[in-house]
Short mmCIF file of C-alpha atoms in Angstrom, two decimals:
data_model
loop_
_atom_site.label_atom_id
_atom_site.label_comp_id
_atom_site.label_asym_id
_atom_site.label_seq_id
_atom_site.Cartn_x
_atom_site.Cartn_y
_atom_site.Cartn_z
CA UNK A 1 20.73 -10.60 -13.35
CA UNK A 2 17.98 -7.80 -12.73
CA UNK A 3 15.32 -10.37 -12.60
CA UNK A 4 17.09 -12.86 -10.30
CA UNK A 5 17.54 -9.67 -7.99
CA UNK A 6 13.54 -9.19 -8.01
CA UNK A 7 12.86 -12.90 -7.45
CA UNK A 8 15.32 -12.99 -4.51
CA UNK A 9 13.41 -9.87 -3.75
CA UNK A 10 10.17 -11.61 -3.29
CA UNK A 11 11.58 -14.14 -1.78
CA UNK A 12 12.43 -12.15 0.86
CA UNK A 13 8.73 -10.79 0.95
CA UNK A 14 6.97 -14.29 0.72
CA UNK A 15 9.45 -15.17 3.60
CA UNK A 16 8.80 -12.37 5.86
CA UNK A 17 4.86 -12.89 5.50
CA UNK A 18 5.50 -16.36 6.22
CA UNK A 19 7.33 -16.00 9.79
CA UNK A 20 4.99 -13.29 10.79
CA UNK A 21 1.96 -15.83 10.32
CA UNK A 22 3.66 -18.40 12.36
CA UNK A 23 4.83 -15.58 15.16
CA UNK A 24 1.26 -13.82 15.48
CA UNK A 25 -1.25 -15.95 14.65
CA UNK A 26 -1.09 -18.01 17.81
CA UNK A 27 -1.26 -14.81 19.99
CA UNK A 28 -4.10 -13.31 17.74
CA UNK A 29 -6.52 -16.38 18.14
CA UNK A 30 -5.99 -16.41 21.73
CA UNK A 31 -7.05 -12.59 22.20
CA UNK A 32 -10.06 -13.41 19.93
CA UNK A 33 -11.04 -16.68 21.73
CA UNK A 34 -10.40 -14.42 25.29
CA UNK A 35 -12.81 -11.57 23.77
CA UNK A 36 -15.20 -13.93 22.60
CA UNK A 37 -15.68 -15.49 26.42
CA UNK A 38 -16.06 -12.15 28.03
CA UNK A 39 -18.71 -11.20 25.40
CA UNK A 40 -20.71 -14.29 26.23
CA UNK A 41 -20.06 -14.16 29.76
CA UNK A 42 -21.67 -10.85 29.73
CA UNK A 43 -24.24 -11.57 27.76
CA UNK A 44 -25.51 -14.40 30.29
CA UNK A 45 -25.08 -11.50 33.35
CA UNK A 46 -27.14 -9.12 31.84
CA UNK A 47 -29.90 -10.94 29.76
CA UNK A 48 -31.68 -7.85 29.72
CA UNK A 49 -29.51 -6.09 27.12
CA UNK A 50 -30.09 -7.33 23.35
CA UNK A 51 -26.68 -8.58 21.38
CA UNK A 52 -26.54 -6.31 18.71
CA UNK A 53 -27.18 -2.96 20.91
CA UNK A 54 -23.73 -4.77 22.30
CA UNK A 55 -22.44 -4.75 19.24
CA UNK A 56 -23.27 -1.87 18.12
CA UNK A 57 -21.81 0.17 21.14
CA UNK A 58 -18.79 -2.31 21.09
CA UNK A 59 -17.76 -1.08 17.10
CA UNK A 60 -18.32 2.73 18.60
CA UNK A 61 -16.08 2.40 21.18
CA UNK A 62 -13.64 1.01 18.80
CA UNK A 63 -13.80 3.18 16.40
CA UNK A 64 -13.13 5.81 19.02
CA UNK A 65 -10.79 4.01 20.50
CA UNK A 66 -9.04 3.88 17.31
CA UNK A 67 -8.76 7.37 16.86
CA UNK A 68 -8.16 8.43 20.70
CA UNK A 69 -11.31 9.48 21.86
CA UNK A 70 -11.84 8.84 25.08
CA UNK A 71 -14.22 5.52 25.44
CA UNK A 72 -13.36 4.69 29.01
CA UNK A 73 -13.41 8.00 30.54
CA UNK A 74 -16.15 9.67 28.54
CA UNK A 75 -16.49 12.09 31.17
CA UNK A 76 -13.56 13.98 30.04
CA UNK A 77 -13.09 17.41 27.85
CA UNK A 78 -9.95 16.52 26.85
CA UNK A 79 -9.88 16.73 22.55
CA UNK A 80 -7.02 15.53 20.00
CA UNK A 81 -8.00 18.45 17.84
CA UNK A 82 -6.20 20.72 19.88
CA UNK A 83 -2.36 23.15 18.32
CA UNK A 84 -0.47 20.48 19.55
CA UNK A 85 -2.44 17.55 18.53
CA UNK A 86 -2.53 19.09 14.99
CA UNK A 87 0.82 19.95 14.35
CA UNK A 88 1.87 16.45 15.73
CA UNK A 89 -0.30 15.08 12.71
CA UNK A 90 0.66 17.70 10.14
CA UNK A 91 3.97 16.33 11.08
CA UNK A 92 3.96 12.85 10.76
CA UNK A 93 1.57 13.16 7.34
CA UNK A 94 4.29 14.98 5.49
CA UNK A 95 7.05 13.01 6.74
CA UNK A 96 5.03 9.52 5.42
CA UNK A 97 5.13 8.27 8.82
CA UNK A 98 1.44 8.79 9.48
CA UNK A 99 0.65 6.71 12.46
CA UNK A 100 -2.56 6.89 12.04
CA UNK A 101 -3.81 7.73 15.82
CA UNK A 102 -5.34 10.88 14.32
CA UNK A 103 -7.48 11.01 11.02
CA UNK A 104 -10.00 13.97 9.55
CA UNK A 105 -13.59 12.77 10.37
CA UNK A 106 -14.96 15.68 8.44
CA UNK A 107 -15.52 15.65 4.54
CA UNK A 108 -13.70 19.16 4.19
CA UNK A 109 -11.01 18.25 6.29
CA UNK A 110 -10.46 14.81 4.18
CA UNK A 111 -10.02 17.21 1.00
CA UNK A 112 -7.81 19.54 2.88
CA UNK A 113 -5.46 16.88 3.95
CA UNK A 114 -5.54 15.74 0.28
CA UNK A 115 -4.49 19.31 -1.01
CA UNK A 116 -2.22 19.71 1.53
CA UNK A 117 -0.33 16.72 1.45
CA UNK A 118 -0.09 17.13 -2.15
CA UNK A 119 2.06 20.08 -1.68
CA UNK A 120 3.46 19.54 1.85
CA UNK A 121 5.10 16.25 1.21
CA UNK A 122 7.52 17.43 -1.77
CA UNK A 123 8.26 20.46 -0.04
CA UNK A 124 8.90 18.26 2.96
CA UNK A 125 11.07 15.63 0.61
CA UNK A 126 13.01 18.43 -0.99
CA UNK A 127 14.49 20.50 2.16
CA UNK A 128 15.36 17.17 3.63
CA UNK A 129 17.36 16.15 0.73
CA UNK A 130 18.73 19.74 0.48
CA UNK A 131 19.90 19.73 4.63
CA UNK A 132 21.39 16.22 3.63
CA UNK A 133 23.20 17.66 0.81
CA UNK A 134 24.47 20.65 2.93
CA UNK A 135 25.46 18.20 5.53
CA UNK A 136 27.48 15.75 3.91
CA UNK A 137 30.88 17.49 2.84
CA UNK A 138 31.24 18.26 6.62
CA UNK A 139 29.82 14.83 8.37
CA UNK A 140 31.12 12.47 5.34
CA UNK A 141 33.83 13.59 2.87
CA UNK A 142 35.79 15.42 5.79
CA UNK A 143 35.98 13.09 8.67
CA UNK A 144 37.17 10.53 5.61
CA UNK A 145 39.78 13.16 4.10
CA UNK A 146 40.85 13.51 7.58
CA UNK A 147 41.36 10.21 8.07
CA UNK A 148 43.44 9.42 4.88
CA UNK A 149 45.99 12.51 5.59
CA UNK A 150 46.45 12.04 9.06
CA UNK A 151 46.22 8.35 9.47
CA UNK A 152 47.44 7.37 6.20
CA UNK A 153 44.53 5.31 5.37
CA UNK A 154 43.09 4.30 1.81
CA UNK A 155 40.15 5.51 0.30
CA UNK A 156 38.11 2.23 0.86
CA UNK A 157 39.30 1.98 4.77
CA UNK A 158 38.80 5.17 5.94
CA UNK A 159 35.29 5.10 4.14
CA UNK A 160 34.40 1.58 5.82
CA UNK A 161 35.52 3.22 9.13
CA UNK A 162 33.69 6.42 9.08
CA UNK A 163 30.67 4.44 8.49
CA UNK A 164 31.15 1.89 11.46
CA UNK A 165 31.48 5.20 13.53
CA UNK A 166 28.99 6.80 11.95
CA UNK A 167 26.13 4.11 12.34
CA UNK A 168 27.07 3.62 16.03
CA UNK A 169 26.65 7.14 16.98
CA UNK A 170 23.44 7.65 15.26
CA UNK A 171 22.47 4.10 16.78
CA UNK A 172 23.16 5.91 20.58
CA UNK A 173 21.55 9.12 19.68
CA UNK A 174 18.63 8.19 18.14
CA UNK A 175 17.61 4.89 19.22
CA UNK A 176 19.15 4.01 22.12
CA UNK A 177 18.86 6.98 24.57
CA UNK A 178 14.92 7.67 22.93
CA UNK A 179 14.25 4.17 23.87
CA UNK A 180 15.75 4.61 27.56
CA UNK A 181 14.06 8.19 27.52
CA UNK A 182 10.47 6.64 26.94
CA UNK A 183 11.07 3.69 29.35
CA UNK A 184 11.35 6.28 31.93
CA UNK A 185 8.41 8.18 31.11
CA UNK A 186 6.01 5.43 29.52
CA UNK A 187 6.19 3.53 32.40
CA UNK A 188 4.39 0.30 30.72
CA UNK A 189 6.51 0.23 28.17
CA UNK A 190 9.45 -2.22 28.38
CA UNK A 191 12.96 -1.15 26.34
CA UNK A 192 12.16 -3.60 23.59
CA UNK A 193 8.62 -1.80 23.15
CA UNK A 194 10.60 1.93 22.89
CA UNK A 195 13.50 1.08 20.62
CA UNK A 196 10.46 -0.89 18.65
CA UNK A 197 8.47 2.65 18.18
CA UNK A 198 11.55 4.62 17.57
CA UNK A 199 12.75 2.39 14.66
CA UNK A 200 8.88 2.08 13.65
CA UNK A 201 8.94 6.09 13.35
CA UNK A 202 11.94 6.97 12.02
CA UNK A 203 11.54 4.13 9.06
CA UNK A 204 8.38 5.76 8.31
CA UNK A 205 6.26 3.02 9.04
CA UNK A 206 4.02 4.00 11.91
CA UNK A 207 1.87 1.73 12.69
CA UNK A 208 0.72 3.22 15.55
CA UNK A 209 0.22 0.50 17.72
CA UNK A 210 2.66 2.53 20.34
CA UNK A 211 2.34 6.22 21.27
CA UNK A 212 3.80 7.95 23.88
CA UNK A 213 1.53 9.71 26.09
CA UNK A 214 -1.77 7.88 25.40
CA UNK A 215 -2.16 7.38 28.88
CA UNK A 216 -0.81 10.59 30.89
CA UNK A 217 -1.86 14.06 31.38
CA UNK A 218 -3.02 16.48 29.02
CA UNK A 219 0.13 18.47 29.33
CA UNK A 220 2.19 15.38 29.73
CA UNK A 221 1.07 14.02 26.31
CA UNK A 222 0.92 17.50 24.08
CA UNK A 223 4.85 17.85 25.25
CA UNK A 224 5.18 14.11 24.16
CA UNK A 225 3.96 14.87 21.01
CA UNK A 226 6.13 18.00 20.13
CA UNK A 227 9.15 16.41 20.69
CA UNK A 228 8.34 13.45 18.97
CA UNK A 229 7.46 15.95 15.86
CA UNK A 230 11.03 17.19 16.40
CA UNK A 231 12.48 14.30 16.64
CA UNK A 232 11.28 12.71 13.54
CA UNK A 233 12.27 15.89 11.34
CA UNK A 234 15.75 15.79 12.61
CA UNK A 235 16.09 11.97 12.78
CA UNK A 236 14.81 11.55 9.02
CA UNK A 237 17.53 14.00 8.05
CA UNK A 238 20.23 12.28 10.13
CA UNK A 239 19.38 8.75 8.80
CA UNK A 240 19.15 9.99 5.26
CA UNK A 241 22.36 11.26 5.86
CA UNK A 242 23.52 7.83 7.33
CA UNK A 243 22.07 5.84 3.74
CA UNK A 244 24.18 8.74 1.61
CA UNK A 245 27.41 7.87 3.65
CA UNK A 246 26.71 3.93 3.00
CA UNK A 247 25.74 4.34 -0.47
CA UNK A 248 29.20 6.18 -1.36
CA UNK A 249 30.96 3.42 -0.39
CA UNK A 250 33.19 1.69 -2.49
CA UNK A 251 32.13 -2.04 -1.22
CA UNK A 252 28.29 -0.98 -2.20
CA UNK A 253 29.05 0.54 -5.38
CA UNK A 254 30.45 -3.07 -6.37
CA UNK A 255 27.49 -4.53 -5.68
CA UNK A 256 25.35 -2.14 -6.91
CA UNK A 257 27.83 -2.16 -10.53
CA UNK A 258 27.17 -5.78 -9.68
CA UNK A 259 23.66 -6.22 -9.38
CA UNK A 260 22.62 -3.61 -12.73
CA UNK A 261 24.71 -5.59 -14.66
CA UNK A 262 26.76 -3.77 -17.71
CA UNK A 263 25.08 -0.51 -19.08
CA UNK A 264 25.63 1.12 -22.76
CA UNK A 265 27.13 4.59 -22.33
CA UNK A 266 25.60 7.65 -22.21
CA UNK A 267 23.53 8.47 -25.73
CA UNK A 268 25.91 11.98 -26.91
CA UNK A 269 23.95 14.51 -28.59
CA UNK A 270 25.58 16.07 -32.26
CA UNK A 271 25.49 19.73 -33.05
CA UNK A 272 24.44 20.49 -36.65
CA UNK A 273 27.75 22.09 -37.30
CA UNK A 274 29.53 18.99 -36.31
CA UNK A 275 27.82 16.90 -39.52
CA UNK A 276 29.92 16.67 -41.88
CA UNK A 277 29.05 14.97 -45.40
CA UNK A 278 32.74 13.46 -47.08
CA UNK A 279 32.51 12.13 -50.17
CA UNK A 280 33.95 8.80 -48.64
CA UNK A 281 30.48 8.46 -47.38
CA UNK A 282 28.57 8.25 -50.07
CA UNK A 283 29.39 4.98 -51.68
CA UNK A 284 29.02 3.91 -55.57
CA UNK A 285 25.77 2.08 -54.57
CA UNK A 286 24.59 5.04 -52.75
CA UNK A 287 25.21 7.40 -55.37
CA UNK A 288 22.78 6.00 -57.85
CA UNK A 289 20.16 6.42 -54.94
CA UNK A 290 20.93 9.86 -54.66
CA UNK A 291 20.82 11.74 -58.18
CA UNK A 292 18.84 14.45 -56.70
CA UNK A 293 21.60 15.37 -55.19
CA UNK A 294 23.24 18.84 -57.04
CA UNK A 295 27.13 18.79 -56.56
CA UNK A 296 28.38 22.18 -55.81
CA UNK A 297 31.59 22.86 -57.46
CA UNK A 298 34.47 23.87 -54.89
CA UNK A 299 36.90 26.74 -56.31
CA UNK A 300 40.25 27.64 -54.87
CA UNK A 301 42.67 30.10 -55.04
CA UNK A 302 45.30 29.30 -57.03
CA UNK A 303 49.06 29.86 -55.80
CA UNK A 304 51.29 30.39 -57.69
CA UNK A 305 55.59 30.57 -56.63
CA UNK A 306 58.40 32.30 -58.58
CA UNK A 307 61.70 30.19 -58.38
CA UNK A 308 64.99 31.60 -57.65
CA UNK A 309 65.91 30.26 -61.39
CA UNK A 310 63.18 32.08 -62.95
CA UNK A 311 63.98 34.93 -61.48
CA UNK A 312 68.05 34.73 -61.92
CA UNK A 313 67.18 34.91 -65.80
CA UNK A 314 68.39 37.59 -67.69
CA UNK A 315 65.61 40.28 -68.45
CA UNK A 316 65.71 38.88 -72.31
CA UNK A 317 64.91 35.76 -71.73
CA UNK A 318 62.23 36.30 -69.15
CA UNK A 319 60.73 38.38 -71.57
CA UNK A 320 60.92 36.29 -74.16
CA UNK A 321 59.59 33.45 -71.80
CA UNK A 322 56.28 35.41 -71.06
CA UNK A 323 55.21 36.49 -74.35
CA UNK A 324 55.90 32.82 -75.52
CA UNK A 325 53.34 31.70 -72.92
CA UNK A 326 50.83 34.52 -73.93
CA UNK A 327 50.67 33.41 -77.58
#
């Protein structure tokens, strides 16, 4: 069963690569056959300038470009090393979102980032999965005990319900008013592009391919940036909150029973003062195999009880009775 679940698995991977080739690769060679022209077409309008200076200043500017240094206003002071800039990168490194706008060009600040993340990302890992903890008796096991005493609903429907509400509010508060919020400040990006970067962020993927502020004001974009930093700390903890409340479900712990198959139980440890040796277990066969064991000899007390007719006898013949027994 576990290996039909991986093969469905990637399946589901082979699949996915498979659609995205047929989606994008149309679109791709037309950019690259469009770039191509205009690199020609410039070549032929200024003869002067030799093809692989082009080149050369053409894998500059996008390497710049890559990491947001200004290629088409060069003119400008304007650095992504600043507070802001920084802490919006701290951020998304040790939250694994890491859209990689922003990288250390420096050999010490490659090892730092190493170090740091090393460190930063468990910390960051463990407080989030401590707030969730924290968080769920009041956001999940009360709105469902609620809803079983007052409502008189079972276990599995009140569960199934406070998940459908659940789900749809964090669907309107994190995705769906973002999304409006950046259409009206990113005013070239459509809704489909904003609700794209806030599922691409708070899934952790960050590509990067959409940032807000790229093309505003300095002040504009450093205020872009914090609240995206606050917004993916307290969106990772709400959605991890979300996947706790869906995992408890009855429905998924069927399929998860389901899917793992039967288990043995749980291997219980013995105490040492919990062995005990009968002699039931050591069998005729066994006992041949084991003469160096030493039998200890076990002594008890003997008890001994005095009858009412022994002791209704006449003094005579309990005498008589006892020194019979001595000789």
């Amino acid at each position: 069963m576990h290996l039909g679940v991986w093969s469905c698995y990637v399946l589901y991977i082979i699949f996915g690569g498979l659609v995205f080739v047929v989606l994008e690769k149309p679109q791709e060679s037309a950019l690259l056959d469009e770039v191509r022209r205009l690199r020609l077409l410039f070549l032929e309008q200024n003869r002067c300038l030799q093809e692989k200076r082009l080149d050369q200043l053409l894998k500059k500017a996008l390497f710049a470009g890559k990491r947001r240094i200004a290629v088409l206003d060069a003119d400008t002071d304007e650095l992504n090393n600043d507070f802001t800039s920084s802490l919006f990168f701290v951020t998304t490194y040790l939250t694994t979102t890491g859209y990689g706008n922003t990288v250390p060009l420096s050999d010490e600040g490659k090892v730092f980032c190493v170090l740091y993340c090393l460190a930063g990302m468990p910390l960051t890992m463990l407080l989030m999965s401590s707030s969730t903890q924290r968080l769920l008796p009041s956001v999940t096991h009360a709105p469902v005990r609620h809803l079983q005493e007052r409502w008189g609903m079972s276990y599995h429907q009140a569960s199934l319900l406070h998940v459908g509400l659940l789900l749809t509010c964090t669907a309107l508060l994190f995705f769906l008013l973002p999304a409006a919020g950046l259409c009206l400040l990113e005013r070239d990006w459509s809704f489909l592009e904003s609700l794209y970067f806030c599922f691409i962020s708070l899934s952790t993927i960050g590509l990067g391919d959409y940032l807000p502020g790229r093309t505003r004001s300095l002040a504009v974009r450093q205020g872009l940036e914090f609240a995206t930093s606050c917004y993916l700390l307290v969106g990772l903890v709400v959605l991890l909150v979300v996947m706790e409340t869906i995992w408890d479900l009855p429905q998924i712990r069927s399929l998860v029973r389901l899917v793992n198959g039967p288990r043995e139980g749980p291997l219980m440890g013995v105490n040492m003062d919990e062995l005990v040796l009968s002699e039931s277990s050591l069998s005729p066969g066994n006992q041949e195999d084991s003469m160096d064991i030493v039998e200890v000899p076990q002594y008890t007390m003997h008890i001994s009880t005095i009858s009412p007719s022994i002791t209704e006898e006449p003094p005579a013949l309990r005498t008589q009775f006892i020194s019979s027994t001595v000789h």
